[in-house]
Tab-separated table of C-alpha atoms in Angstrom:
chain	number	residue	atom	x	y	z
A	1	MET	CA	-22.091	2.336	-0.656
A	2	LYS	CA	-19.853	-0.566	0.185
A	3	LYS	CA	-21.091	-3.733	1.874
A	4	HIS	CA	-19.224	-4.819	5.014
A	5	TYR	CA	-19.525	-7.742	7.356
A	6	ASN	CA	-19.086	-6.407	10.840
A	7	SER	CA	-18.043	-7.783	14.194
A	8	ILE	CA	-21.585	-8.339	15.394
A	9	ASN	CA	-22.320	-10.625	12.447
A	10	THR	CA	-24.783	-8.499	10.486
A	11	TYR	CA	-24.472	-7.062	7.009
A	12	TYR	CA	-24.740	-3.346	6.656
A	13	PHE	CA	-24.219	-0.638	4.093
A	14	ILE	CA	-21.949	2.216	5.016
A	15	MET	CA	-20.082	5.010	3.280
A	16	THR	CA	-16.356	4.397	3.018
A	17	ILE	CA	-13.589	6.928	2.681
A	18	ASP	CA	-12.617	5.668	-0.788
A	19	GLN	CA	-16.041	6.643	-2.113
A	20	PHE	CA	-15.756	10.257	-1.042
A	21	ASN	CA	-13.880	13.020	-2.853
A	22	PHE	CA	-12.594	15.547	-0.339
A	23	ALA	CA	-11.500	18.112	-2.941
A	24	GLY	CA	-12.349	21.560	-1.611
A	25	LYS	CA	-13.911	20.030	1.518
A	26	LYS	CA	-12.990	20.152	5.179
A	27	ALA	CA	-13.125	16.853	7.035
A	28	ILE	CA	-13.179	16.532	10.799
A	29	VAL	CA	-11.561	13.238	11.747
A	30	ARG	CA	-11.856	11.533	15.113
A	31	VAL	CA	-8.391	10.082	15.582
A	32	ASP	CA	-6.948	8.342	18.608
A	33	PHE	CA	-3.832	10.292	19.532
A	34	ASN	CA	-3.918	9.158	23.151
A	35	VAL	CA	-0.243	8.285	22.903
A	36	PRO	CA	2.148	7.680	25.804
A	37	LEU	CA	4.468	10.559	26.721
A	38	ASP	CA	7.592	10.611	28.867
A	39	GLU	CA	8.219	13.146	31.643
A	40	ASN	CA	9.404	15.683	29.053
A	41	GLY	CA	6.298	15.359	26.885
A	42	ASN	CA	7.990	13.270	24.198
A	43	VAL	CA	5.991	10.526	22.453
A	44	THR	CA	7.348	7.105	23.463
A	45	ASP	CA	5.142	5.028	21.138
A	46	ASP	CA	3.705	6.584	17.965
A	47	THR	CA	1.736	3.500	16.832
A	48	ARG	CA	-1.591	5.341	17.009
A	49	ILE	CA	-0.280	8.363	15.098
A	50	ARG	CA	1.075	6.146	12.340
A	51	GLY	CA	-2.200	4.236	12.248
A	52	ALA	CA	-4.140	7.392	11.354
A	53	LEU	CA	-1.844	8.484	8.525
A	54	PRO	CA	-3.492	6.674	5.571
A	55	THR	CA	-6.846	8.338	6.267
A	56	LEU	CA	-5.360	11.791	6.857
A	57	LYS	CA	-3.155	11.592	3.766
A	58	LYS	CA	-6.074	10.489	1.588
A	59	ILE	CA	-8.035	13.590	2.549
A	60	LEU	CA	-5.074	15.877	1.870
A	61	ALA	CA	-4.222	14.124	-1.408
A	62	ASP	CA	-7.785	14.699	-2.639
A	63	GLY	CA	-7.284	18.421	-2.099
A	64	GLY	CA	-9.187	18.601	1.146
A	65	ALA	CA	-8.329	20.082	4.535
A	66	VAL	CA	-8.217	17.936	7.648
A	67	ILE	CA	-9.251	18.791	11.198
A	68	MET	CA	-8.046	16.244	13.743
A	69	MET	CA	-9.761	15.799	17.093
A	70	SER	CA	-8.714	13.463	19.878
A	71	HIS	CA	-8.525	12.964	23.615
A	72	MET	CA	-5.447	12.316	25.730
A	73	GLY	CA	-5.465	10.819	29.192
A	74	LYS	CA	-8.209	11.414	31.741
A	75	PRO	CA	-8.372	15.141	32.564
A	76	LYS	CA	-11.947	14.637	33.831
A	77	GLY	CA	-13.475	17.616	32.090
A	78	LYS	CA	-10.868	20.131	33.202
A	79	VAL	CA	-7.963	21.813	31.429
A	80	ASN	CA	-4.725	20.099	32.420
A	81	PRO	CA	-1.442	20.995	30.652
A	82	LYS	CA	-0.191	17.460	31.332
A	83	PHE	CA	-2.729	16.195	28.809
A	84	SER	CA	-2.485	18.977	26.230
A	85	LEU	CA	-2.304	17.823	22.624
A	86	SER	CA	-0.031	20.783	21.924
A	87	GLN	CA	2.744	18.424	23.009
A	88	ILE	CA	2.269	16.236	19.943
A	89	VAL	CA	1.898	18.875	17.218
A	90	LYS	CA	5.490	18.387	16.050
A	91	PRO	CA	5.467	14.566	15.926
A	92	VAL	CA	2.111	14.633	14.107
A	93	SER	CA	3.490	17.242	11.669
A	94	ASP	CA	6.599	15.137	11.062
A	95	ALA	CA	4.568	11.971	10.490
A	96	LEU	CA	2.012	13.646	8.234
A	97	GLY	CA	4.521	15.712	6.287
A	98	VAL	CA	2.442	18.862	6.815
A	99	ASP	CA	2.950	21.776	9.193
A	100	VAL	CA	-0.001	21.056	11.497
A	101	LYS	CA	-1.752	24.086	12.970
A	102	PHE	CA	-3.137	23.980	16.522
A	103	ALA	CA	-6.402	25.251	18.010
A	104	PRO	CA	-5.958	25.758	21.781
A	105	ASP	CA	-9.698	25.415	22.490
A	106	CYS	CA	-11.559	22.632	20.718
A	107	ALA	CA	-14.967	24.207	21.337
A	108	ASN	CA	-13.952	27.631	20.054
A	109	ALA	CA	-11.988	26.880	16.915
A	110	THR	CA	-14.237	28.387	14.257
A	111	ALA	CA	-11.632	30.953	13.206
A	112	GLU	CA	-8.895	28.348	12.859
A	113	ALA	CA	-11.194	26.000	10.926
A	114	ASP	CA	-12.450	28.745	8.599
A	115	ALA	CA	-8.879	29.766	7.788
A	116	LEU	CA	-7.869	26.254	6.683
A	117	GLN	CA	-6.962	25.922	3.010
A	118	PRO	CA	-6.917	22.753	0.876
A	119	GLY	CA	-3.931	20.587	1.822
A	120	GLU	CA	-3.694	22.061	5.336
A	121	ALA	CA	-4.198	20.344	8.684
A	122	LEU	CA	-5.443	21.482	12.076
A	123	LEU	CA	-5.268	19.686	15.432
A	124	LEU	CA	-7.832	20.595	18.081
A	125	GLU	CA	-6.986	20.691	21.776
A	126	ASN	CA	-7.937	17.736	23.987
A	127	LEU	CA	-11.665	17.005	23.690
A	128	ARG	CA	-11.823	15.777	27.275
A	129	PHE	CA	-10.963	19.217	28.628
A	130	TYR	CA	-14.736	19.599	28.258
A	131	PRO	CA	-16.964	17.265	30.328
A	132	GLU	CA	-19.429	17.326	27.403
A	133	GLU	CA	-17.125	15.017	25.446
A	134	GLU	CA	-17.717	12.080	27.781
A	135	GLY	CA	-21.159	13.319	28.804
A	136	LYS	CA	-20.525	12.875	32.519
A	137	PRO	CA	-21.698	15.462	35.061
A	138	VAL	CA	-18.821	16.901	37.097
A	139	GLY	CA	-18.943	17.602	40.825
A	140	VAL	CA	-22.244	15.815	41.475
A	141	GLU	CA	-22.551	12.568	43.414
A	142	LYS	CA	-23.803	9.659	41.358
A	143	GLY	CA	-27.132	8.146	42.440
A	144	THR	CA	-28.594	11.380	43.796
A	145	PRO	CA	-31.554	13.370	42.392
A	146	GLU	CA	-29.087	16.161	41.645
A	147	TYR	CA	-27.062	13.777	39.520
A	148	ASP	CA	-30.128	12.744	37.518
A	149	GLU	CA	-30.931	16.373	36.788
A	150	ALA	CA	-27.325	17.114	35.929
A	151	LYS	CA	-27.296	14.096	33.590
A	152	LYS	CA	-30.299	15.455	31.673
A	153	ALA	CA	-28.670	18.873	31.370
A	154	MET	CA	-25.417	17.275	30.289
A	155	LYS	CA	-27.132	15.360	27.497
A	156	LYS	CA	-28.323	18.671	26.035
A	157	SER	CA	-24.875	20.242	26.480
A	158	GLN	CA	-23.228	17.232	24.861
A	159	LYS	CA	-25.349	17.650	21.747
A	160	GLU	CA	-24.444	21.333	21.573
A	161	PHE	CA	-20.764	20.473	21.972
A	162	ALA	CA	-20.970	17.866	19.192
A	163	GLN	CA	-22.839	20.306	16.950
A	164	LYS	CA	-20.092	22.878	17.464
A	165	LEU	CA	-17.421	20.366	16.449
A	166	ALA	CA	-19.477	19.393	13.411
A	167	SER	CA	-19.802	23.025	12.336
A	168	TYR	CA	-16.092	23.156	11.500
A	169	ALA	CA	-16.335	20.704	8.600
A	170	ASP	CA	-18.228	19.375	5.608
A	171	ALA	CA	-17.687	15.694	6.396
A	172	TYR	CA	-17.036	13.492	9.423
A	173	VAL	CA	-14.636	10.562	9.485
A	174	MET	CA	-14.544	8.110	12.390
A	175	ASP	CA	-11.071	6.583	12.562
A	176	ALA	CA	-10.505	6.068	16.296
A	177	PHE	CA	-11.138	2.399	16.990
A	178	GLY	CA	-9.691	2.794	20.477
A	179	THR	CA	-12.704	4.941	21.440
A	180	ALA	CA	-15.362	3.268	19.283
A	181	HIS	CA	-16.837	1.555	22.346
A	182	ARG	CA	-17.553	4.910	24.007
A	183	LYS	CA	-20.730	6.905	23.395
A	184	HIS	CA	-18.934	10.233	23.432
A	185	ALA	CA	-19.713	13.483	21.645
A	186	SER	CA	-16.950	12.996	19.080
A	187	THR	CA	-17.671	9.312	18.445
A	188	ALA	CA	-21.428	8.775	18.663
A	189	VAL	CA	-23.226	12.137	18.778
A	190	ILE	CA	-21.486	14.250	16.135
A	191	ASP	CA	-22.757	11.909	13.398
A	192	GLU	CA	-26.252	13.368	13.869
A	193	TYR	CA	-25.086	16.554	12.164
A	194	PHE	CA	-23.923	14.862	8.949
A	195	ASP	CA	-26.077	12.967	6.474
A	196	ALA	CA	-25.270	9.367	5.503
A	197	ASP	CA	-23.180	10.501	2.518
A	198	HIS	CA	-20.966	12.739	4.634
A	199	ARG	CA	-20.112	10.469	7.575
A	200	MET	CA	-17.842	7.486	7.129
A	201	LEU	CA	-15.268	5.138	8.585
A	202	GLY	CA	-11.598	5.845	7.973
A	203	TYR	CA	-9.091	3.270	6.728
A	204	LEU	CA	-7.989	2.310	10.226
A	205	MET	CA	-11.550	1.650	11.377
A	206	GLU	CA	-12.226	-0.430	8.283
A	207	LYS	CA	-9.128	-2.512	8.939
A	208	GLU	CA	-10.041	-2.962	12.601
A	209	VAL	CA	-13.578	-4.105	11.802
A	210	GLN	CA	-12.233	-6.516	9.195
A	211	ALA	CA	-9.614	-7.873	11.615
A	212	VAL	CA	-12.304	-8.582	14.222
A	213	ASP	CA	-14.392	-10.224	11.505
A	214	ASN	CA	-11.481	-12.512	10.641
A	215	ILE	CA	-11.337	-13.573	14.280
A	216	LEU	CA	-15.082	-14.055	14.799
A	217	SER	CA	-16.613	-14.898	11.451
A	218	ASN	CA	-13.845	-16.212	9.232
A	219	ILE	CA	-12.137	-18.594	11.630
A	220	LYS	CA	-9.546	-20.971	10.254
A	221	ARG	CA	-8.836	-23.745	12.711
A	222	PRO	CA	-7.219	-24.472	15.037
A	223	PHE	CA	-8.038	-21.173	16.753
A	224	THR	CA	-5.854	-20.225	19.725
A	225	ALA	CA	-6.598	-17.239	21.955
A	226	ILE	CA	-4.112	-15.937	24.528
A	227	MET	CA	-5.581	-13.863	27.346
A	228	GLY	CA	-3.148	-12.295	29.779
A	229	GLY	CA	-3.171	-9.517	32.310
A	230	SER	CA	-3.523	-9.273	36.046
A	231	LYS	CA	-7.250	-9.770	36.651
A	232	VAL	CA	-9.821	-12.375	35.670
A	233	SER	CA	-12.581	-9.850	36.376
A	234	THR	CA	-11.580	-7.537	33.520
A	235	LYS	CA	-11.451	-10.379	30.986
A	236	ILE	CA	-14.284	-12.683	32.064
A	237	GLY	CA	-16.720	-11.453	29.412
A	238	ILE	CA	-14.363	-12.123	26.534
A	239	ILE	CA	-13.140	-15.391	28.073
A	240	GLU	CA	-16.686	-16.723	28.272
A	241	ASN	CA	-17.425	-15.628	24.700
A	242	LEU	CA	-14.233	-17.237	23.405
A	243	LEU	CA	-14.992	-20.557	25.093
A	244	GLY	CA	-17.628	-21.136	22.443
A	245	LYS	CA	-15.268	-20.304	19.586
A	246	VAL	CA	-11.668	-21.366	20.275
A	247	ASP	CA	-9.865	-24.686	20.184
A	248	ASN	CA	-7.126	-23.578	22.579
A	249	LEU	CA	-7.389	-20.924	25.285
A	250	ILE	CA	-4.219	-19.789	27.021
A	251	LEU	CA	-4.738	-17.863	30.261
A	252	CYS	CA	-1.587	-16.226	31.569
A	253	GLY	CA	-0.191	-13.256	33.454
A	254	GLY	CA	-1.446	-12.349	36.910
A	255	MET	CA	-4.719	-14.237	36.468
A	256	THR	CA	-2.658	-17.458	36.534
A	257	TYR	CA	-2.545	-17.280	40.315
A	258	THR	CA	-6.283	-16.813	40.769
A	259	PHE	CA	-6.758	-20.074	38.857
A	260	ALA	CA	-4.013	-21.780	40.865
A	261	LYS	CA	-5.550	-20.637	44.153
A	262	ALA	CA	-9.030	-21.714	43.024
A	263	GLN	CA	-7.719	-25.248	42.542
A	264	GLY	CA	-6.204	-25.364	46.016
A	265	GLY	CA	-2.705	-24.193	45.188
A	266	GLU	CA	-0.325	-22.123	47.280
A	267	ILE	CA	0.619	-18.880	45.547
A	268	GLY	CA	2.713	-17.001	48.114
A	269	ASN	CA	2.392	-13.243	47.673
A	270	SER	CA	1.211	-13.463	44.047
A	271	ILE	CA	-1.592	-11.234	42.840
A	272	VAL	CA	-4.984	-12.885	43.294
A	273	GLU	CA	-8.707	-12.076	43.172
A	274	LEU	CA	-10.090	-14.042	46.085
A	275	ASP	CA	-13.658	-13.076	45.154
A	276	LYS	CA	-13.241	-14.620	41.705
A	277	LEU	CA	-12.155	-18.137	42.681
A	278	ASP	CA	-15.604	-19.502	41.803
A	279	VAL	CA	-15.433	-17.713	38.452
A	280	ALA	CA	-12.092	-19.383	37.717
A	281	LEU	CA	-13.506	-22.822	38.537
A	282	ASP	CA	-16.503	-22.104	36.306
A	283	VAL	CA	-14.190	-21.218	33.410
A	284	ILE	CA	-12.371	-24.535	33.867
A	285	LYS	CA	-15.699	-26.366	33.874
A	286	LYS	CA	-17.012	-24.584	30.777
A	287	ALA	CA	-13.767	-25.226	28.907
A	288	LYS	CA	-14.251	-28.970	29.449
A	289	GLU	CA	-17.891	-28.775	28.399
A	290	ASN	CA	-16.898	-26.998	25.175
A	291	ASN	CA	-13.959	-29.339	24.485
A	292	VAL	CA	-11.565	-26.382	24.685
A	293	ASN	CA	-7.942	-27.093	25.498
A	294	LEU	CA	-7.432	-24.723	28.434
A	295	VAL	CA	-3.736	-24.001	28.916
A	296	LEU	CA	-2.813	-22.651	32.341
A	297	GLY	CA	0.622	-21.991	33.778
A	298	SER	CA	2.205	-25.091	35.310
A	299	ASP	CA	5.330	-23.310	36.506
A	300	CYS	CA	6.448	-19.728	36.963
A	301	ILE	CA	9.368	-17.425	37.575
A	302	ALA	CA	8.855	-16.320	41.162
A	303	ALA	CA	10.563	-13.347	42.786
A	304	ASP	CA	11.096	-12.294	46.384
A	305	ALA	CA	10.078	-8.703	45.554
A	306	PHE	CA	8.208	-6.807	42.859
A	307	SER	CA	11.406	-5.559	41.290
A	308	ASN	CA	13.514	-6.172	38.206
A	309	ASP	CA	16.472	-6.868	40.486
A	310	ALA	CA	14.700	-9.310	42.798
A	311	ASN	CA	16.000	-12.797	43.498
A	312	THR	CA	14.221	-15.400	41.386
A	313	GLN	CA	13.469	-19.095	41.282
A	314	VAL	CA	11.469	-21.428	39.066
A	315	CYS	CA	8.682	-23.177	40.938
A	316	PRO	CA	5.268	-24.753	40.292
A	317	ALA	CA	2.581	-22.118	39.774
A	318	ASN	CA	0.534	-23.817	42.504
A	319	ALA	CA	3.384	-24.161	45.004
A	320	ILE	CA	4.965	-20.738	45.382
A	321	PRO	CA	6.760	-20.263	48.715
A	322	GLU	CA	5.525	-17.709	51.214
A	323	GLY	CA	7.154	-14.335	50.613
A	324	TRP	CA	7.574	-15.002	46.876
A	325	GLU	CA	5.326	-13.981	43.979
A	326	GLY	CA	4.916	-15.170	40.415
A	327	LEU	CA	6.056	-12.538	37.918
A	328	ASP	CA	6.455	-14.533	34.701
A	329	ALA	CA	5.650	-17.834	33.025
A	330	GLY	CA	8.151	-20.620	33.663
A	331	PRO	CA	10.024	-22.749	31.061
A	332	GLU	CA	7.534	-25.650	30.988
A	333	THR	CA	4.616	-23.233	30.688
A	334	ARG	CA	6.327	-21.475	27.781
A	335	LYS	CA	6.672	-24.793	25.957
A	336	ALA	CA	2.963	-25.535	26.460
A	337	PHE	CA	2.056	-22.065	25.190
A	338	ALA	CA	4.237	-22.460	22.098
A	339	GLU	CA	2.705	-25.845	21.288
A	340	ALA	CA	-0.828	-24.445	21.375
A	341	ILE	CA	0.159	-21.390	19.324
A	342	GLU	CA	2.420	-22.807	16.637
A	343	SER	CA	-0.194	-25.281	15.398
A	344	ALA	CA	-2.902	-22.602	15.137
A	345	LYS	CA	-4.296	-20.983	11.989
A	346	THR	CA	-6.126	-18.169	13.806
A	347	ILE	CA	-4.524	-16.427	16.786
A	348	LEU	CA	-5.702	-13.679	19.127
A	349	TRP	CA	-3.340	-12.235	21.755
A	350	ASN	CA	-4.470	-9.811	24.448
A	351	GLY	CA	-2.336	-9.361	27.552
A	352	PRO	CA	1.251	-10.281	28.525
A	353	ALA	CA	2.408	-13.428	30.303
A	354	GLY	CA	4.347	-11.566	32.965
A	355	VAL	CA	5.589	-8.215	34.193
A	356	PHE	CA	7.107	-7.391	30.809
A	357	GLU	CA	7.974	-3.860	31.935
A	358	PHE	CA	10.836	-5.507	33.854
A	359	ASP	CA	13.436	-6.881	31.433
A	360	ASN	CA	14.110	-9.879	33.653
A	361	PHE	CA	10.484	-10.989	33.383
A	362	ILE	CA	9.788	-10.736	29.657
A	363	GLY	CA	10.619	-14.366	28.822
A	364	GLY	CA	7.046	-15.635	28.863
A	365	SER	CA	5.712	-12.823	26.698
A	366	LYS	CA	8.662	-13.191	24.317
A	367	ALA	CA	7.970	-16.922	23.990
A	368	ILE	CA	4.370	-16.122	23.034
A	369	ALA	CA	5.503	-13.526	20.493
A	370	ASP	CA	8.041	-15.924	18.968
A	371	ALA	CA	5.422	-18.666	18.629
A	372	ILE	CA	2.921	-16.255	17.053
A	373	ALA	CA	5.544	-15.067	14.561
A	374	LYS	CA	6.349	-18.675	13.638
A	375	ALA	CA	2.679	-19.557	13.156
A	376	THR	CA	2.077	-16.389	11.111
A	377	ALA	CA	4.986	-17.253	8.852
A	378	ASN	CA	3.280	-20.611	8.300
A	379	GLY	CA	0.039	-18.952	7.178
A	380	ALA	CA	-1.884	-18.215	10.368
A	381	PHE	CA	-3.864	-14.997	10.845
A	382	SER	CA	-2.664	-13.299	14.031
A	383	LEU	CA	-4.365	-10.359	15.717
A	384	ILE	CA	-2.570	-8.534	18.526
A	385	GLY	CA	-4.723	-6.211	20.617
A	386	GLY	CA	-4.609	-4.319	23.876
A	387	GLY	CA	-2.028	-1.766	24.923
A	388	ASP	CA	0.283	-4.147	26.775
A	389	SER	CA	0.327	-6.750	23.994
A	390	VAL	CA	1.079	-4.065	21.424
A	391	ALA	CA	3.796	-2.689	23.701
A	392	CYS	CA	5.284	-6.190	23.921
A	393	ILE	CA	5.375	-6.679	20.158
A	394	ASN	CA	6.938	-3.267	19.668
A	395	LYS	CA	9.441	-3.845	22.473
A	396	PHE	CA	10.527	-7.066	20.805
A	397	GLY	CA	10.724	-5.394	17.376
A	398	MET	CA	8.319	-7.952	15.924
A	399	ALA	CA	5.455	-5.787	14.646
A	400	ASP	CA	6.171	-6.865	11.070
A	401	GLN	CA	5.935	-10.553	11.963
A	402	VAL	CA	2.227	-10.651	12.859
A	403	SER	CA	-0.850	-10.180	10.675
A	404	TYR	CA	-2.485	-7.223	12.388
A	405	ILE	CA	-1.923	-5.011	15.418
A	406	SER	CA	-5.095	-3.403	16.767
A	407	THR	CA	-5.020	0.159	18.085
A	408	GLY	CA	-7.973	-0.571	20.350
A	409	GLY	CA	-7.913	-2.095	23.810
A	410	GLY	CA	-11.383	-1.935	25.330
A	411	ALA	CA	-12.988	-1.509	21.909
A	412	LEU	CA	-11.353	-4.673	20.614
A	413	LEU	CA	-12.438	-6.671	23.645
A	414	GLU	CA	-16.029	-5.425	23.436
A	415	ALA	CA	-16.190	-6.160	19.712
A	416	ILE	CA	-14.935	-9.697	20.290
A	417	GLU	CA	-17.482	-10.077	23.099
A	418	GLY	CA	-20.072	-9.380	20.421
A	419	LYS	CA	-21.126	-5.966	21.728
A	420	VAL	CA	-22.280	-3.204	19.393
A	421	LEU	CA	-19.668	-0.423	19.203
A	422	PRO	CA	-21.372	3.019	19.414
A	423	GLY	CA	-18.704	4.533	17.155
A	424	VAL	CA	-19.606	2.102	14.373
A	425	ALA	CA	-23.349	2.162	15.007
A	426	ALA	CA	-23.319	5.968	14.744
A	427	ILE	CA	-21.855	5.895	11.240
A	428	LYS	CA	-24.567	3.393	10.302
A	429	GLY	CA	-27.163	5.843	11.616
A	430	GLU	CA	-28.388	3.546	14.377
């Protein structure tokens, strides 16, 4: 087996996909095909489909058959056509170069799996149409005795569900980094039904683990992390962990205004977490204690409505007029961001600098992307993670100008926080 150095800083031995010959075998692969669809069911961003291709093609090239399983959306344990994976059979077939077959019921696909021949591919229907996938009781109030009983029963049902999925194949491949932080049937229970030589990480998972390792354990300095998004509360864990690792920490997006308010600023109608003002002040304090250059927005592009067509003005991030709200980083802030990024040798970006969905408020995020591309061209390692950051890079057509784009949002953040990912631990047999 191959030795890896993982994101929680411990050596471990684990089977890799390159060491396994799939000839004449059926492999069930946990992929992450939770891709965005438009109102007509068309895929609007196929990044996750493309990310799975190397693993799937390796299995087929060996002379094996591949069974793909994934979730889509949050159907909450019920069949919902809106989240049916039947909608992506054609784009997956086109990307894979194989006419992908479809099993309309993931828990009753024995016939479809048995019929698979070497070189063929099968996609199972949405795993989350069954509550057993997530292992959450449905229709029972949490915190009640009934819930506790239902939870015990669900644990048994979840194992049976995972065993059924495992019965379709000879080997299990975990290649869905985006769900590796979830202890679901298809990510952290199914492994129990395959021995150590028949469960493994796919190429995408290997690359993701290595990318996190480059950020946490192979840091080349200066190290700049950019954390964006609307809420401090959703990022506080990773922010606190990064304060002990980075040289520069850029905090941007909606959380800018919580920090401005915490320091006595006026933020108009900007988004704010009033119950996190003390947390913001604590982050500022800890940054000083750790000699971290904390870069916060000094100015912003404010608008008189949450709309792409709103009137705008540039104003200090801590002096936004009443009736106006900050929707993007201002010109001086963009310069400060670029300075902290362009000199870096290790870069992590998670979260946009503004409401990038509106074309008139993409300037801050574009400035970050441009600076990252420049630093990468000068030899920096840059990791882009989180759905919105990936969407930004793709929107700007700059995916080929950064070192690595992660397919995981929550999984990436938890790995960088130093948490054990159940989807990785399961392959290790822990």
